[in-house]
PDB file of C-alpha atoms in Angstrom:
ATOM      1  CA  UNK A 233      18.301  93.134 141.560  1.00  0.00           C
ATOM      2  CA  UNK A 234      19.585  90.018 139.448  1.00  0.00           C
ATOM      3  CA  UNK A 235      19.673  92.315 136.307  1.00  0.00           C
ATOM      4  CA  UNK A 236      22.004  95.048 138.636  1.00  0.00           C
ATOM      5  CA  UNK A 237      24.009  91.865 140.102  1.00  0.00           C
ATOM      6  CA  UNK A 238      24.580  90.724 136.169  1.00  0.00           C
ATOM      7  CA  UNK A 239      25.137  94.258 134.793  1.00  0.00           C
ATOM      8  CA  UNK A 240      28.333  94.777 137.501  1.00  0.00           C
ATOM      9  CA  UNK A 241      30.044  92.064 135.993  1.00  0.00           C
ATOM     10  CA  UNK A 242      29.960  93.217 132.493  1.00  0.00           C
ATOM     11  CA  UNK A 243      32.947  94.929 131.602  1.00  0.00           C
ATOM     12  CA  UNK A 244      33.150  99.018 131.410  1.00  0.00           C
ATOM     13  CA  UNK A 245      34.226  99.292 127.893  1.00  0.00           C
ATOM     14  CA  UNK A 246      31.428  97.241 127.014  1.00  0.00           C
ATOM     15  CA  UNK A 247      29.050  99.132 128.679  1.00  0.00           C
ATOM     16  CA  UNK A 248      30.248 102.580 127.272  1.00  0.00           C
ATOM     17  CA  UNK A 249      29.788 100.957 123.643  1.00  0.00           C
ATOM     18  CA  UNK A 250      26.098  99.541 124.556  1.00  0.00           C
ATOM     19  CA  UNK A 251      25.688 103.250 126.446  1.00  0.00           C
ATOM     20  CA  UNK A 252      26.613 105.181 122.805  1.00  0.00           C
ATOM     21  CA  UNK A 253      25.126 102.467 120.597  1.00  0.00           C
ATOM     22  CA  UNK A 254      21.508 102.721 122.713  1.00  0.00           C
ATOM     23  CA  UNK A 255      21.948 106.953 122.822  1.00  0.00           C
ATOM     24  CA  UNK A 256      22.096 106.752 119.041  1.00  0.00           C
ATOM     25  CA  UNK A 257      19.241 104.930 118.381  1.00  0.00           C
ATOM     26  CA  UNK A 258      17.070 106.893 120.789  1.00  0.00           C
ATOM     27  CA  UNK A 259      18.598 110.635 119.371  1.00  0.00           C
ATOM     28  CA  UNK A 260      17.388 108.912 115.584  1.00  0.00           C
ATOM     29  CA  UNK A 261      14.044 107.641 117.333  1.00  0.00           C
ATOM     30  CA  UNK A 262      13.717 110.894 118.907  1.00  0.00           C
ATOM     31  CA  UNK A 263      14.471 113.406 115.910  1.00  0.00           C
ATOM     32  CA  UNK A 264      13.384 110.947 112.853  1.00  0.00           C
ATOM     33  CA  UNK A 265      10.817 108.763 113.937  1.00  0.00           C
ATOM     34  CA  UNK A 266       8.574 109.885 116.498  1.00  0.00           C
ATOM     35  CA  UNK A 267       5.660 112.143 115.303  1.00  0.00           C
ATOM     36  CA  UNK A 268       5.071 115.977 116.132  1.00  0.00           C
ATOM     37  CA  UNK A 269       2.816 116.857 119.330  1.00  0.00           C
ATOM     38  CA  UNK A 270      -0.722 117.605 118.123  1.00  0.00           C
ATOM     39  CA  UNK A 271      -1.061 120.120 120.797  1.00  0.00           C
ATOM     40  CA  UNK A 272       2.881 121.009 121.497  1.00  0.00           C
ATOM     41  CA  UNK A 273       4.339 120.413 118.424  1.00  0.00           C
ATOM     42  CA  UNK A 274       8.177 120.042 117.853  1.00  0.00           C
ATOM     43  CA  UNK A 275       9.046 121.565 121.053  1.00  0.00           C
ATOM     44  CA  UNK A 276       7.518 118.275 122.803  1.00  0.00           C
ATOM     45  CA  UNK A 277      10.850 116.366 121.810  1.00  0.00           C
ATOM     46  CA  UNK A 278      12.224 117.705 125.403  1.00  0.00           C
ATOM     47  CA  UNK A 279      10.121 115.307 127.037  1.00  0.00           C
ATOM     48  CA  UNK A 280      12.054 112.092 125.693  1.00  0.00           C
ATOM     49  CA  UNK A 281      15.150 112.803 127.781  1.00  0.00           C
ATOM     50  CA  UNK A 282      13.524 115.362 130.409  1.00  0.00           C
ATOM     51  CA  UNK A 283      11.408 112.934 131.470  1.00  0.00           C
ATOM     52  CA  UNK A 284      14.031 110.016 131.190  1.00  0.00           C
ATOM     53  CA  UNK A 285      16.588 112.125 133.094  1.00  0.00           C
ATOM     54  CA  UNK A 286      14.233 112.794 135.554  1.00  0.00           C
ATOM     55  CA  UNK A 287      13.427 109.198 136.624  1.00  0.00           C
ATOM     56  CA  UNK A 288      16.948 108.280 136.014  1.00  0.00           C
ATOM     57  CA  UNK A 289      18.027 111.219 138.743  1.00  0.00           C
ATOM     58  CA  UNK A 290      15.093 109.244 141.074  1.00  0.00           C
ATOM     59  CA  UNK A 291      16.805 105.601 140.354  1.00  0.00           C
ATOM     60  CA  UNK A 292      20.057 107.292 141.520  1.00  0.00           C
ATOM     61  CA  UNK A 293      18.552 108.498 144.760  1.00  0.00           C
ATOM     62  CA  UNK A 294      17.186 105.285 145.456  1.00  0.00           C
ATOM     63  CA  UNK A 295      20.268 103.471 144.499  1.00  0.00           C
ATOM     64  CA  UNK A 296      21.852 105.625 146.855  1.00  0.00           C
ATOM     65  CA  UNK A 297      19.554 104.940 149.813  1.00  0.00           C
ATOM     66  CA  UNK A 298      19.500 101.168 149.028  1.00  0.00           C
ATOM     67  CA  UNK A 299      23.399 101.165 149.294  1.00  0.00           C
ATOM     68  CA  UNK A 300      22.989 103.115 152.428  1.00  0.00           C
ATOM     69  CA  UNK A 301      20.579 100.941 153.787  1.00  0.00           C
ATOM     70  CA  UNK A 302      22.957  97.753 153.405  1.00  0.00           C
ATOM     71  CA  UNK A 303      25.954  99.813 155.040  1.00  0.00           C
ATOM     72  CA  UNK A 304      23.560 100.140 157.832  1.00  0.00           C
ATOM     73  CA  UNK A 305      22.002  97.066 158.318  1.00  0.00           C
ATOM     74  CA  UNK A 306      24.585  94.693 156.972  1.00  0.00           C
ATOM     75  CA  UNK A 307      27.891  96.797 157.368  1.00  0.00           C
ATOM     76  CA  UNK A 308      28.851  95.944 153.513  1.00  0.00           C
ATOM     77  CA  UNK A 309      32.250  96.917 152.742  1.00  0.00           C
ATOM     78  CA  UNK A 310      31.807  99.557 150.334  1.00  0.00           C
ATOM     79  CA  UNK A 311      28.172  99.920 150.286  1.00  0.00           C
ATOM     80  CA  UNK A 312      29.230 103.847 151.658  1.00  0.00           C
ATOM     81  CA  UNK A 313      31.120 104.694 148.541  1.00  0.00           C
ATOM     82  CA  UNK A 314      28.883 103.202 146.320  1.00  0.00           C
ATOM     83  CA  UNK A 315      25.768 105.237 148.086  1.00  0.00           C
ATOM     84  CA  UNK A 316      27.860 108.099 147.665  1.00  0.00           C
ATOM     85  CA  UNK A 317      28.834 108.025 143.911  1.00  0.00           C
ATOM     86  CA  UNK A 318      25.056 106.804 143.351  1.00  0.00           C
ATOM     87  CA  UNK A 319      23.471 110.386 144.943  1.00  0.00           C
ATOM     88  CA  UNK A 320      26.474 112.298 143.000  1.00  0.00           C
ATOM     89  CA  UNK A 321      24.674 111.001 139.669  1.00  0.00           C
ATOM     90  CA  UNK A 322      21.484 111.747 140.827  1.00  0.00           C
ATOM     91  CA  UNK A 323      22.471 115.033 141.784  1.00  0.00           C
ATOM     92  CA  UNK A 324      23.988 115.474 138.250  1.00  0.00           C
ATOM     93  CA  UNK A 325      20.818 114.027 136.189  1.00  0.00           C
ATOM     94  CA  UNK A 326      18.930 116.264 138.829  1.00  0.00           C
ATOM     95  CA  UNK A 327      20.754 119.217 137.195  1.00  0.00           C
ATOM     96  CA  UNK A 328      19.883 118.334 134.098  1.00  0.00           C
ATOM     97  CA  UNK A 329      16.268 117.567 135.172  1.00  0.00           C
ATOM     98  CA  UNK A 330      16.334 121.232 136.277  1.00  0.00           C
ATOM     99  CA  UNK A 331      17.994 122.700 133.342  1.00  0.00           C
ATOM    100  CA  UNK A 332      16.070 120.895 130.717  1.00  0.00           C
ATOM    101  CA  UNK A 333      12.520 121.291 132.040  1.00  0.00           C
ATOM    102  CA  UNK A 334      13.470 125.083 132.729  1.00  0.00           C
ATOM    103  CA  UNK A 335      13.765 125.395 128.857  1.00  0.00           C
ATOM    104  CA  UNK A 336      10.659 123.559 127.807  1.00  0.00           C
ATOM    105  CA  UNK A 337       8.809 125.389 130.621  1.00  0.00           C
ATOM    106  CA  UNK A 338      10.015 128.308 129.050  1.00  0.00           C
ATOM    107  CA  UNK A 339       8.640 127.287 125.299  1.00  0.00           C
ATOM    108  CA  UNK A 340       5.205 125.769 126.773  1.00  0.00           C
ATOM    109  CA  UNK A 341       4.146 128.214 129.464  1.00  0.00           C
ATOM    110  CA  UNK A 342       6.702 131.117 128.234  1.00  0.00           C
ATOM    111  CA  UNK A 343       8.347 131.420 131.779  1.00  0.00           C
ATOM    112  CA  UNK A 344      11.804 129.597 132.864  1.00  0.00           C
ATOM    113  CA  UNK A 345      10.747 128.730 136.414  1.00  0.00           C
ATOM    114  CA  UNK A 346       6.892 129.077 138.083  1.00  0.00           C
ATOM    115  CA  UNK A 347       7.336 129.543 141.882  1.00  0.00           C
ATOM    116  CA  UNK A 348       3.811 128.484 142.711  1.00  0.00           C
ATOM    117  CA  UNK A 349       4.151 124.965 140.919  1.00  0.00           C
ATOM    118  CA  UNK A 350       4.478 122.385 143.481  1.00  0.00           C
ATOM    119  CA  UNK A 351       5.969 119.797 141.351  1.00  0.00           C
ATOM    120  CA  UNK A 352       8.705 122.153 140.294  1.00  0.00           C
ATOM    121  CA  UNK A 353       9.487 123.407 143.537  1.00  0.00           C
ATOM    122  CA  UNK A 354       9.113 119.698 145.087  1.00  0.00           C
ATOM    123  CA  UNK A 355      11.929 119.038 142.662  1.00  0.00           C
ATOM    124  CA  UNK A 356      14.217 121.505 143.356  1.00  0.00           C
ATOM    125  CA  UNK A 357      13.924 120.823 147.555  1.00  0.00           C
ATOM    126  CA  UNK A 358      14.581 117.121 146.765  1.00  0.00           C
ATOM    127  CA  UNK A 359      17.587 118.258 144.457  1.00  0.00           C
ATOM    128  CA  UNK A 360      18.808 120.677 147.406  1.00  0.00           C
ATOM    129  CA  UNK A 361      18.068 118.361 149.887  1.00  0.00           C
ATOM    130  CA  UNK A 362      20.657 116.218 148.039  1.00  0.00           C
ATOM    131  CA  UNK A 363      23.265 118.906 147.391  1.00  0.00           C
ATOM    132  CA  UNK A 364      23.240 119.202 151.013  1.00  0.00           C
ATOM    133  CA  UNK A 365      24.177 115.516 151.731  1.00  0.00           C
ATOM    134  CA  UNK A 366      27.948 117.043 150.203  1.00  0.00           C
ATOM    135  CA  UNK A 367      28.014 119.324 152.528  1.00  0.00           C
ATOM    136  CA  UNK A 368      27.281 117.008 155.474  1.00  0.00           C
ATOM    137  CA  UNK A 369      29.623 114.495 153.937  1.00  0.00           C
ATOM    138  CA  UNK A 370      32.249 116.525 153.634  1.00  0.00           C
ATOM    139  CA  UNK A 371      32.080 118.325 157.054  1.00  0.00           C
ATOM    140  CA  UNK A 372      33.208 115.014 159.283  1.00  0.00           C
ATOM    141  CA  UNK A 373      36.421 113.372 158.815  1.00  0.00           C
ATOM    142  CA  UNK A 374      36.724 110.123 156.600  1.00  0.00           C
ATOM    143  CA  UNK A 375      35.665 106.948 159.064  1.00  0.00           C
ATOM    144  CA  UNK A 376      32.855 105.084 160.307  1.00  0.00           C
ATOM    145  CA  UNK A 377      30.917 107.814 161.737  1.00  0.00           C
ATOM    146  CA  UNK A 378      30.646 109.777 158.410  1.00  0.00           C
ATOM    147  CA  UNK A 379      29.782 107.013 156.645  1.00  0.00           C
ATOM    148  CA  UNK A 380      26.698 106.740 158.911  1.00  0.00           C
ATOM    149  CA  UNK A 381      25.962 110.288 159.001  1.00  0.00           C
ATOM    150  CA  UNK A 382      25.754 110.092 155.202  1.00  0.00           C
ATOM    151  CA  UNK A 383      23.761 106.695 154.968  1.00  0.00           C
ATOM    152  CA  UNK A 384      20.983 108.018 157.442  1.00  0.00           C
ATOM    153  CA  UNK A 385      20.592 111.128 155.641  1.00  0.00           C
ATOM    154  CA  UNK A 386      20.656 109.032 152.041  1.00  0.00           C
ATOM    155  CA  UNK A 387      17.525 107.269 153.439  1.00  0.00           C
ATOM    156  CA  UNK A 388      15.559 110.150 154.611  1.00  0.00           C
ATOM    157  CA  UNK A 389      15.951 111.544 151.324  1.00  0.00           C
ATOM    158  CA  UNK A 390      14.388 108.638 149.237  1.00  0.00           C
ATOM    159  CA  UNK A 391      11.029 109.986 151.215  1.00  0.00           C
ATOM    160  CA  UNK A 392      11.183 112.768 149.139  1.00  0.00           C
ATOM    161  CA  UNK A 393      10.945 110.715 146.148  1.00  0.00           C
ATOM    162  CA  UNK A 394       7.359 109.453 146.290  1.00  0.00           C
ATOM    163  CA  UNK A 395       6.597 113.064 147.337  1.00  0.00           C
ATOM    164  CA  UNK A 396       8.028 114.687 144.214  1.00  0.00           C
ATOM    165  CA  UNK A 397       6.646 112.098 141.987  1.00  0.00           C
ATOM    166  CA  UNK A 398       2.977 112.160 143.312  1.00  0.00           C
ATOM    167  CA  UNK A 399       3.275 115.867 143.260  1.00  0.00           C
ATOM    168  CA  UNK A 400       2.244 115.749 139.817  1.00  0.00           C
ATOM    169  CA  UNK A 401      -1.163 114.206 140.349  1.00  0.00           C
ATOM    170  CA  UNK A 402      -2.187 116.175 143.399  1.00  0.00           C
ATOM    171  CA  UNK A 403      -0.732 119.406 141.731  1.00  0.00           C
ATOM    172  CA  UNK A 404      -4.308 121.957 141.812  1.00  0.00           C
ATOM    173  CA  UNK A 405      -3.147 123.837 138.659  1.00  0.00           C
ATOM    174  CA  UNK A 406      -2.365 120.940 136.492  1.00  0.00           C
ATOM    175  CA  UNK A 407       0.020 122.713 134.287  1.00  0.00           C
ATOM    176  CA  UNK A 408       2.647 120.277 134.432  1.00  0.00           C
ATOM    177  CA  UNK A 409       1.813 117.345 132.329  1.00  0.00           C
ATOM    178  CA  UNK A 410       0.950 114.261 134.471  1.00  0.00           C
ATOM    179  CA  UNK A 411       2.511 111.279 131.660  1.00  0.00           C
ATOM    180  CA  UNK A 412       1.680 108.362 133.728  1.00  0.00           C
ATOM    181  CA  UNK A 413      -1.445 107.488 134.935  1.00  0.00           C
ATOM    182  CA  UNK A 414      -2.244 104.228 137.135  1.00  0.00           C
ATOM    183  CA  UNK A 415      -3.764 103.058 133.754  1.00  0.00           C
ATOM    184  CA  UNK A 416      -0.665 103.363 131.896  1.00  0.00           C
ATOM    185  CA  UNK A 417       1.191 105.720 130.024  1.00  0.00           C
ATOM    186  CA  UNK A 418      -0.884 108.596 128.060  1.00  0.00           C
ATOM    187  CA  UNK A 419       0.778 108.088 124.894  1.00  0.00           C
ATOM    188  CA  UNK A 420       1.642 104.858 122.676  1.00  0.00           C
ATOM    189  CA  UNK A 421       2.835 104.282 119.290  1.00  0.00           C
ATOM    190  CA  UNK A 422       6.451 105.562 118.264  1.00  0.00           C
ATOM    191  CA  UNK A 423       6.263 108.363 121.078  1.00  0.00           C
ATOM    192  CA  UNK A 424       6.068 105.377 123.659  1.00  0.00           C
ATOM    193  CA  UNK A 425       8.990 103.447 121.813  1.00  0.00           C
ATOM    194  CA  UNK A 426      11.060 106.412 121.752  1.00  0.00           C
ATOM    195  CA  UNK A 427      10.343 106.907 125.159  1.00  0.00           C
ATOM    196  CA  UNK A 428      11.206 103.259 126.696  1.00  0.00           C
ATOM    197  CA  UNK A 429      14.517 103.558 124.449  1.00  0.00           C
ATOM    198  CA  UNK A 430      15.195 106.934 125.781  1.00  0.00           C
ATOM    199  CA  UNK A 431      14.815 106.006 129.221  1.00  0.00           C
ATOM    200  CA  UNK A 432      16.551 102.600 128.787  1.00  0.00           C
ATOM    201  CA  UNK A 433      19.844 104.797 127.371  1.00  0.00           C
ATOM    202  CA  UNK A 434      20.011 107.253 130.375  1.00  0.00           C
ATOM    203  CA  UNK A 435      19.590 104.353 132.568  1.00  0.00           C
ATOM    204  CA  UNK A 436      22.587 102.530 131.150  1.00  0.00           C
ATOM    205  CA  UNK A 437      24.634 105.892 130.440  1.00  0.00           C
ATOM    206  CA  UNK A 438      23.996 106.508 134.573  1.00  0.00           C
ATOM    207  CA  UNK A 439      25.157 103.137 135.079  1.00  0.00           C
ATOM    208  CA  UNK A 440      28.109 103.665 133.499  1.00  0.00           C
ATOM    209  CA  UNK A 441      29.134 106.489 134.539  1.00  0.00           C
ATOM    210  CA  UNK A 442      28.983 105.090 138.450  1.00  0.00           C
ATOM    211  CA  UNK A 443      31.034 102.585 137.399  1.00  0.00           C
ATOM    212  CA  UNK A 444      33.530 104.932 135.920  1.00  0.00           C
ATOM    213  CA  UNK A 445      33.340 107.038 138.955  1.00  0.00           C
ATOM    214  CA  UNK A 446      33.225 104.048 141.678  1.00  0.00           C
ATOM    215  CA  UNK A 447      36.524 102.698 140.037  1.00  0.00           C
ATOM    216  CA  UNK A 448      38.484 106.044 140.032  1.00  0.00           C
ATOM    217  CA  UNK A 449      37.336 106.651 143.708  1.00  0.00           C
ATOM    218  CA  UNK A 450      38.398 102.893 144.622  1.00  0.00           C
ATOM    219  CA  UNK A 451      41.341 103.254 142.779  1.00  0.00           C
ATOM    220  CA  UNK A 452      41.615 106.640 144.446  1.00  0.00           C
ATOM    221  CA  UNK A 453      41.348 104.926 148.306  1.00  0.00           C
ATOM    222  CA  UNK A 454      43.686 102.425 147.204  1.00  0.00           C
ATOM    223  CA  UNK A 455      46.208 104.952 146.518  1.00  0.00           C
ATOM    224  CA  UNK A 456      45.872 106.954 149.723  1.00  0.00           C
ATOM    225  CA  UNK A 457      46.599 103.363 151.929  1.00  0.00           C
ATOM    226  CA  UNK A 458      49.400 102.816 149.885  1.00  0.00           C
ATOM    227  CA  UNK A 459      50.531 106.131 150.875  1.00  0.00           C
ATOM    228  CA  UNK A 460      50.162 105.561 154.405  1.00  0.00           C
ATOM    229  CA  UNK A 461      51.027 101.953 154.567  1.00  0.00           C
TER     230      UNK A 461
ATOM    231  CA  UNK B  65      14.997 127.296 112.436  1.00  0.00           C
ATOM    232  CA  UNK B  66      11.687 127.877 114.312  1.00  0.00           C
ATOM    233  CA  UNK B  67      12.033 128.959 117.802  1.00  0.00           C
ATOM    234  CA  UNK B  68      10.878 125.530 118.835  1.00  0.00           C
ATOM    235  CA  UNK B  69      13.600 123.942 117.369  1.00  0.00           C
ATOM    236  CA  UNK B  70      16.020 126.234 118.878  1.00  0.00           C
ATOM    237  CA  UNK B  71      14.778 125.242 122.181  1.00  0.00           C
ATOM    238  CA  UNK B  72      14.603 121.834 121.579  1.00  0.00           C
ATOM    239  CA  UNK B  73      18.687 121.966 120.249  1.00  0.00           C
ATOM    240  CA  UNK B  74      19.598 123.865 123.528  1.00  0.00           C
ATOM    241  CA  UNK B  75      17.912 121.376 125.692  1.00  0.00           C
ATOM    242  CA  UNK B  76      19.583 118.495 124.058  1.00  0.00           C
ATOM    243  CA  UNK B  77      23.124 120.221 123.837  1.00  0.00           C
ATOM    244  CA  UNK B  78      22.550 121.164 127.978  1.00  0.00           C
ATOM    245  CA  UNK B  79      22.341 117.653 128.227  1.00  0.00           C
ATOM    246  CA  UNK B  80      25.360 116.853 126.293  1.00  0.00           C
ATOM    247  CA  UNK B  81      27.345 119.884 127.675  1.00  0.00           C
ATOM    248  CA  UNK B  82      26.245 118.340 131.141  1.00  0.00           C
ATOM    249  CA  UNK B  83      27.663 114.811 130.554  1.00  0.00           C
ATOM    250  CA  UNK B  84      30.851 116.185 128.446  1.00  0.00           C
ATOM    251  CA  UNK B  85      31.633 118.276 131.647  1.00  0.00           C
ATOM    252  CA  UNK B  86      31.521 114.827 133.699  1.00  0.00           C
ATOM    253  CA  UNK B  87      33.504 112.993 131.434  1.00  0.00           C
ATOM    254  CA  UNK B  88      36.230 115.804 131.397  1.00  0.00           C
ATOM    255  CA  UNK B  89      36.340 115.994 134.913  1.00  0.00           C
ATOM    256  CA  UNK B  90      36.411 112.262 135.378  1.00  0.00           C
ATOM    257  CA  UNK B  91      39.126 112.190 133.129  1.00  0.00           C
ATOM    258  CA  UNK B  92      41.195 114.900 134.992  1.00  0.00           C
ATOM    259  CA  UNK B  93      40.904 112.965 138.106  1.00  0.00           C
ATOM    260  CA  UNK B  94      42.184 109.638 136.076  1.00  0.00           C
ATOM    261  CA  UNK B  95      45.304 111.521 135.213  1.00  0.00           C
ATOM    262  CA  UNK B  96      46.140 112.755 138.544  1.00  0.00           C
ATOM    263  CA  UNK B  97      45.471 109.299 140.242  1.00  0.00           C
ATOM    264  CA  UNK B  98      47.873 107.805 137.308  1.00  0.00           C
ATOM    265  CA  UNK B  99      50.638 110.494 137.854  1.00  0.00           C
ATOM    266  CA  UNK B 100      50.223 109.132 142.075  1.00  0.00           C
ATOM    267  CA  UNK B 101      50.671 106.210 141.147  1.00  0.00           C
ATOM    268  CA  UNK B 102      53.723 106.955 138.888  1.00  0.00           C
ATOM    269  CA  UNK B 103      54.925 108.915 142.145  1.00  0.00           C
ATOM    270  CA  UNK B 104      54.609 105.691 144.690  1.00  0.00           C
ATOM    271  CA  UNK B 105      56.107 103.333 141.900  1.00  0.00           C
ATOM    272  CA  UNK B 106      59.037 105.888 141.865  1.00  0.00           C
ATOM    273  CA  UNK B 107      59.081 106.010 145.894  1.00  0.00           C
ATOM    274  CA  UNK B 108      59.192 101.745 145.915  1.00  0.00           C
ATOM    275  CA  UNK B 109      61.517 101.720 143.123  1.00  0.00           C
ATOM    276  CA  UNK B 110      63.896 104.190 145.079  1.00  0.00           C
ATOM    277  CA  UNK B 111      63.271 102.357 148.159  1.00  0.00           C
ATOM    278  CA  UNK B 112      64.366  99.008 147.162  1.00  0.00           C
ATOM    279  CA  UNK B 113      67.465 100.423 145.495  1.00  0.00           C
ATOM    280  CA  UNK B 114      68.311 101.772 148.878  1.00  0.00           C
ATOM    281  CA  UNK B 115      67.753  98.559 150.303  1.00  0.00           C
ATOM    282  CA  UNK B 116      70.085  97.058 147.896  1.00  0.00           C
ATOM    283  CA  UNK B 117      72.591  99.179 148.457  1.00  0.00           C
ATOM    284  CA  UNK B 118      72.863  98.922 152.742  1.00  0.00           C
ATOM    285  CA  UNK B 119      72.888  95.134 151.884  1.00  0.00           C
ATOM    286  CA  UNK B 120      75.995  95.525 149.442  1.00  0.00           C
ATOM    287  CA  UNK B 121      77.457  97.644 152.036  1.00  0.00           C
ATOM    288  CA  UNK B 122      76.966  95.845 154.729  1.00  0.00           C
TER     289      UNK B 122
END
């Protein structure tokens, strides 16, 4: 929480520059430093961004739920808008997870999508659940009722995150690789370093985009208030 | 380019295209907000001028 609190005081241009630098380092590591996987070869390099984007999407949904809780519990002013923007970011990153996952599935398994795979279907369910959040939100007139409905929905959705995450472990076919176990990650050396840098880069990118969108939404709300004043 | 390289390139391009589209959409929204701020500014100036004229006549 302290890290997030400190990050919220960092100016937006500095965040943007830091994301750009970290993303460049991550891509350099992915394509020039990380070794080829013994099993999958070059195509395993999709892993660095695919898994990092998936965790970033989970983080965004969790942040959306946390802000929703703050709205319902503490009546934090602005928490509803922050929750909405976090869920929006989560859906964007969720789309990227599905797209990069499909490409990786095609080259590794020979199929774009497998309906029999629990972890894929559960992630799709999680993704569609959050897509429906927007339908609910925009079907209610702006005001406290919309904020309350959205907050309750965002809180329910967070339950699906551990289910989706654990599905990879409980899946019977074990087609989807299990990269994190109770004993730590299933890889080390440069692969681990590259993954950590890519994860940090994507989390920072998501946070920067979150701040940009939030600034725009707050500005929009203030302009609306001025218009009707 | 091998098939694996093509797929990896496609995956990374998808990520960057996604982020780029998002940034473009945000930029368009900021442009709209800038325009709206300009309209409000003009309306405020007009209101102030009208008020001044009313005072001068009165």
